[in-house]
Amino acid sequence: MVKNTLISVISEEENRGSVEFQVFRFTNKIRRLTSHLELHKKDYLSQRGLRKILGKRQRLLAYLAKKNRVRYKELIGQLSIRETKTR
């Protein structure tokens, strides 16, 4: 339900390079790879790819949190992901 509304909002904007859209795409990839790895536990190449995507998403979220805290809170609420730890 939340995913569909987010897809429609992002599709209407036609702003595929926005931070929100990139985080959304990485989140979908992460969920897909996680379900794949539940079946194929020894697929180490996919595990490496998952770690790389997690790092990219974490850097984008850190950037968004620094630039616009309101949009960051909105996005993590819509995607139902945890807030990143701050140092």
Tab-separated table of N, CA and C in Angstrom, residues 2-84:
chain	number	residue	atom	x	y	z
A	2	VAL	N	1.804	1.344	0.943
A	2	VAL	CA	2.687	2.498	1.006
A	2	VAL	C	3.578	2.529	-0.225
A	3	LYS	N	4.030	1.348	-0.638
A	3	LYS	CA	4.923	1.279	-1.786
A	3	LYS	C	4.222	1.804	-3.041
A	4	ASN	N	2.949	1.444	-3.224
A	4	ASN	CA	2.218	1.885	-4.409
A	4	ASN	C	2.025	3.392	-4.432
A	5	THR	N	1.720	3.982	-3.285
A	5	THR	CA	1.552	5.439	-3.256
A	5	THR	C	2.874	6.131	-3.511
A	6	LEU	N	3.958	5.582	-3.000
A	6	LEU	CA	5.269	6.177	-3.229
A	6	LEU	C	5.660	6.063	-4.694
A	7	ILE	N	5.351	4.930	-5.309
A	7	ILE	CA	5.647	4.752	-6.731
A	7	ILE	C	4.891	5.771	-7.560
A	8	SER	N	3.623	5.979	-7.245
A	8	SER	CA	2.838	6.929	-8.030
A	8	SER	C	3.356	8.350	-7.860
A	9	VAL	N	3.767	8.706	-6.650
A	9	VAL	CA	4.305	10.050	-6.414
A	9	VAL	C	5.607	10.236	-7.179
A	10	ILE	N	6.464	9.243	-7.127
A	10	ILE	CA	7.751	9.351	-7.810
A	10	ILE	C	7.561	9.338	-9.316
A	11	SER	N	6.643	8.527	-9.818
A	11	SER	CA	6.403	8.471	-11.259
A	11	SER	C	5.848	9.783	-11.785
A	12	GLU	N	5.003	10.440	-10.995
A	12	GLU	CA	4.443	11.721	-11.427
A	12	GLU	C	5.518	12.782	-11.515
A	13	GLU	N	6.491	12.739	-10.607
A	13	GLU	CA	7.519	13.763	-10.581
A	13	GLU	C	8.459	13.669	-11.775
A	14	GLU	N	8.666	12.476	-12.297
A	14	GLU	CA	9.619	12.246	-13.379
A	14	GLU	C	11.018	12.709	-12.995
A	15	ASN	N	11.341	12.604	-11.725
A	15	ASN	CA	12.641	13.020	-11.243
A	15	ASN	C	13.406	11.780	-10.787
A	16	ARG	N	13.903	11.044	-11.737
A	16	ARG	CA	14.553	9.770	-11.442
A	16	ARG	C	15.913	9.933	-10.763
A	17	GLY	N	16.483	11.115	-10.801
A	17	GLY	CA	17.785	11.325	-10.194
A	17	GLY	C	17.710	11.837	-8.773
A	18	SER	N	16.505	12.033	-8.253
A	18	SER	CA	16.378	12.577	-6.900
A	18	SER	C	16.874	11.560	-5.878
A	19	VAL	N	17.274	12.054	-4.744
A	19	VAL	CA	17.779	11.194	-3.678
A	19	VAL	C	16.692	10.228	-3.219
A	20	GLU	N	15.458	10.727	-3.118
A	20	GLU	CA	14.358	9.874	-2.663
A	20	GLU	C	14.143	8.697	-3.611
A	21	PHE	N	14.180	8.975	-4.908
A	21	PHE	CA	13.973	7.905	-5.876
A	21	PHE	C	15.100	6.886	-5.813
A	22	GLN	N	16.338	7.359	-5.690
A	22	GLN	CA	17.477	6.441	-5.611
A	22	GLN	C	17.391	5.566	-4.373
A	23	VAL	N	17.010	6.152	-3.234
A	23	VAL	CA	16.868	5.367	-2.008
A	23	VAL	C	15.745	4.355	-2.175
A	24	PHE	N	14.663	4.765	-2.814
A	24	PHE	CA	13.542	3.861	-3.074
A	24	PHE	C	13.986	2.671	-3.919
A	25	ARG	N	14.742	2.938	-4.987
A	25	ARG	CA	15.226	1.857	-5.849
A	25	ARG	C	16.183	0.930	-5.109
A	26	PHE	N	17.100	1.511	-4.314
A	26	PHE	CA	18.023	0.680	-3.546
A	26	PHE	C	17.280	-0.166	-2.527
A	27	THR	N	16.238	0.382	-1.911
A	27	THR	CA	15.455	-0.370	-0.937
A	27	THR	C	14.767	-1.558	-1.602
A	28	ASN	N	14.234	-1.359	-2.803
A	28	ASN	CA	13.617	-2.480	-3.528
A	28	ASN	C	14.640	-3.549	-3.862
A	29	LYS	N	15.832	-3.133	-4.293
A	29	LYS	CA	16.891	-4.100	-4.600
A	29	LYS	C	17.309	-4.858	-3.346
A	30	ILE	N	17.417	-4.150	-2.231
A	30	ILE	CA	17.820	-4.782	-0.972
A	30	ILE	C	16.797	-5.824	-0.549
A	31	ARG	N	15.526	-5.485	-0.650
A	31	ARG	CA	14.489	-6.450	-0.270
A	31	ARG	C	14.497	-7.672	-1.191
A	32	ARG	N	14.700	-7.437	-2.480
A	32	ARG	CA	14.749	-8.552	-3.424
A	32	ARG	C	15.955	-9.448	-3.162
A	33	LEU	N	17.126	-8.845	-2.922
A	33	LEU	CA	18.318	-9.635	-2.646
A	33	LEU	C	18.217	-10.377	-1.314
A	34	THR	N	17.585	-9.764	-0.339
A	34	THR	CA	17.426	-10.423	0.959
A	34	THR	C	16.574	-11.676	0.833
A	35	SER	N	15.499	-11.572	0.080
A	35	SER	CA	14.662	-12.769	-0.107
A	35	SER	C	15.395	-13.828	-0.924
A	36	HIS	N	16.227	-13.408	-1.865
A	36	HIS	CA	17.029	-14.354	-2.651
A	36	HIS	C	18.029	-15.072	-1.745
A	37	LEU	N	18.657	-14.316	-0.837
A	37	LEU	CA	19.679	-14.908	0.018
A	37	LEU	C	19.092	-15.823	1.090
A	38	GLU	N	17.810	-15.674	1.392
A	38	GLU	CA	17.185	-16.611	2.318
A	38	GLU	C	17.131	-18.007	1.709
A	39	LEU	N	16.981	-18.081	0.387
A	39	LEU	CA	16.963	-19.376	-0.296
A	39	LEU	C	18.366	-19.880	-0.621
A	40	HIS	N	19.249	-18.975	-0.999
A	40	HIS	CA	20.597	-19.333	-1.453
A	40	HIS	C	21.624	-18.745	-0.489
A	41	LYS	N	21.825	-19.441	0.630
A	41	LYS	CA	22.664	-18.911	1.697
A	41	LYS	C	24.137	-18.785	1.309
A	42	LYS	N	24.599	-19.573	0.372
A	42	LYS	CA	26.016	-19.557	0.013
A	42	LYS	C	26.310	-18.749	-1.249
A	43	ASP	N	25.415	-17.916	-1.648
A	43	ASP	CA	25.625	-17.057	-2.813
A	43	ASP	C	26.409	-15.821	-2.363
A	44	TYR	N	27.716	-15.980	-2.320
A	44	TYR	CA	28.565	-14.932	-1.752
A	44	TYR	C	28.659	-13.705	-2.649
A	45	LEU	N	28.517	-13.870	-3.929
A	45	LEU	CA	28.562	-12.724	-4.827
A	45	LEU	C	27.346	-11.817	-4.601
A	46	SER	N	26.194	-12.422	-4.397
A	46	SER	CA	25.002	-11.622	-4.094
A	46	SER	C	25.113	-10.964	-2.725
A	47	GLN	N	25.770	-11.640	-1.780
A	47	GLN	CA	25.983	-11.034	-0.466
A	47	GLN	C	26.850	-9.788	-0.596
A	48	ARG	N	27.869	-9.867	-1.438
A	48	ARG	CA	28.744	-8.716	-1.656
A	48	ARG	C	27.963	-7.567	-2.302
A	49	GLY	N	27.141	-7.902	-3.297
A	49	GLY	CA	26.325	-6.886	-3.943
A	49	GLY	C	25.357	-6.230	-2.976
A	50	LEU	N	24.797	-7.032	-2.079
A	50	LEU	CA	23.881	-6.502	-1.072
A	50	LEU	C	24.595	-5.525	-0.150
A	51	ARG	N	25.804	-5.892	0.284
A	51	ARG	CA	26.563	-4.984	1.153
A	51	ARG	C	26.902	-3.683	0.442
A	52	LYS	N	27.228	-3.751	-0.852
A	52	LYS	CA	27.539	-2.534	-1.604
A	52	LYS	C	26.316	-1.628	-1.717
A	53	ILE	N	25.163	-2.224	-2.004
A	53	ILE	CA	23.926	-1.438	-2.134
A	53	ILE	C	23.543	-0.841	-0.785
A	54	LEU	N	23.728	-1.605	0.305
A	54	LEU	CA	23.434	-1.077	1.637
A	54	LEU	C	24.296	0.142	1.938
A	55	GLY	N	25.565	0.076	1.554
A	55	GLY	CA	26.466	1.204	1.777
A	55	GLY	C	26.064	2.430	0.980
A	56	LYS	N	25.677	2.209	-0.272
A	56	LYS	CA	25.235	3.327	-1.109
A	56	LYS	C	23.994	3.981	-0.531
A	57	ARG	N	23.029	3.137	-0.106
A	57	ARG	CA	21.806	3.685	0.467
A	57	ARG	C	22.093	4.429	1.760
A	58	GLN	N	23.007	3.901	2.557
A	58	GLN	CA	23.351	4.553	3.813
A	58	GLN	C	23.982	5.918	3.558
A	59	ARG	N	24.848	6.014	2.548
A	59	ARG	CA	25.469	7.307	2.229
A	59	ARG	C	24.430	8.297	1.715
A	60	LEU	N	23.503	7.827	0.872
A	60	LEU	CA	22.459	8.726	0.380
A	60	LEU	C	21.553	9.215	1.509
A	61	LEU	N	21.214	8.316	2.428
A	61	LEU	CA	20.371	8.717	3.556
A	61	LEU	C	21.100	9.701	4.465
A	62	ALA	N	22.391	9.514	4.650
A	62	ALA	CA	23.163	10.455	5.465
A	62	ALA	C	23.186	11.828	4.809
A	63	TYR	N	23.330	11.845	3.498
A	63	TYR	CA	23.315	13.111	2.760
A	63	TYR	C	21.959	13.799	2.902
A	64	LEU	N	20.901	13.027	2.741
A	64	LEU	CA	19.560	13.600	2.833
A	64	LEU	C	19.278	14.106	4.250
A	65	ALA	N	19.723	13.361	5.259
A	65	ALA	CA	19.506	13.780	6.645
A	65	ALA	C	20.240	15.083	6.934
A	66	LYS	N	21.406	15.246	6.323
A	66	LYS	CA	22.177	16.464	6.547
A	66	LYS	C	21.557	17.659	5.826
A	67	LYS	N	21.035	17.432	4.612
A	67	LYS	CA	20.501	18.529	3.809
A	67	LYS	C	19.069	18.912	4.174
A	68	ASN	N	18.216	17.896	4.394
A	68	ASN	CA	16.804	18.188	4.649
A	68	ASN	C	16.236	17.122	5.584
A	69	ARG	N	16.215	17.427	6.872
A	69	ARG	CA	15.809	16.448	7.890
A	69	ARG	C	14.341	16.042	7.751
A	70	VAL	N	13.482	16.962	7.317
A	70	VAL	CA	12.050	16.666	7.191
A	70	VAL	C	11.822	15.635	6.087
A	71	ARG	N	12.433	15.844	4.939
A	71	ARG	CA	12.289	14.884	3.829
A	71	ARG	C	12.865	13.524	4.216
A	72	TYR	N	13.952	13.535	4.988
A	72	TYR	CA	14.572	12.289	5.449
A	72	TYR	C	13.606	11.506	6.339
A	73	LYS	N	13.012	12.184	7.306
A	73	LYS	CA	12.072	11.519	8.214
A	73	LYS	C	10.866	10.979	7.448
A	74	GLU	N	10.376	11.760	6.489
A	74	GLU	CA	9.251	11.332	5.655
A	74	GLU	C	9.595	10.061	4.886
A	75	LEU	N	10.772	10.057	4.287
A	75	LEU	CA	11.182	8.933	3.447
A	75	LEU	C	11.354	7.650	4.248
A	76	ILE	N	12.031	7.725	5.395
A	76	ILE	CA	12.220	6.492	6.160
A	76	ILE	C	10.900	6.000	6.745
A	77	GLY	N	9.975	6.913	6.971
A	77	GLY	CA	8.647	6.495	7.423
A	77	GLY	C	7.876	5.786	6.323
A	78	GLN	N	7.961	6.314	5.110
A	78	GLN	CA	7.244	5.707	3.983
A	78	GLN	C	7.824	4.353	3.600
A	79	LEU	N	9.143	4.237	3.651
A	79	LEU	CA	9.778	2.986	3.252
A	79	LEU	C	9.876	1.989	4.397
A	80	SER	N	9.504	2.420	5.593
A	80	SER	CA	9.575	1.611	6.817
A	80	SER	C	10.962	0.993	6.996
A	81	ILE	N	11.955	1.875	6.993
A	81	ILE	CA	13.321	1.451	7.295
A	81	ILE	C	13.764	2.181	8.551
A	82	ARG	N	14.766	1.619	9.208
A	82	ARG	CA	15.240	2.214	10.466
A	82	ARG	C	16.065	3.456	10.189
A	83	GLU	N	16.074	4.333	11.168
A	83	GLU	CA	16.892	5.529	11.079
A	83	GLU	C	18.348	5.158	11.286
A	84	THR	N	19.235	5.786	10.540
A	84	THR	CA	20.651	5.474	10.668
A	84	THR	C	21.183	6.033	11.969
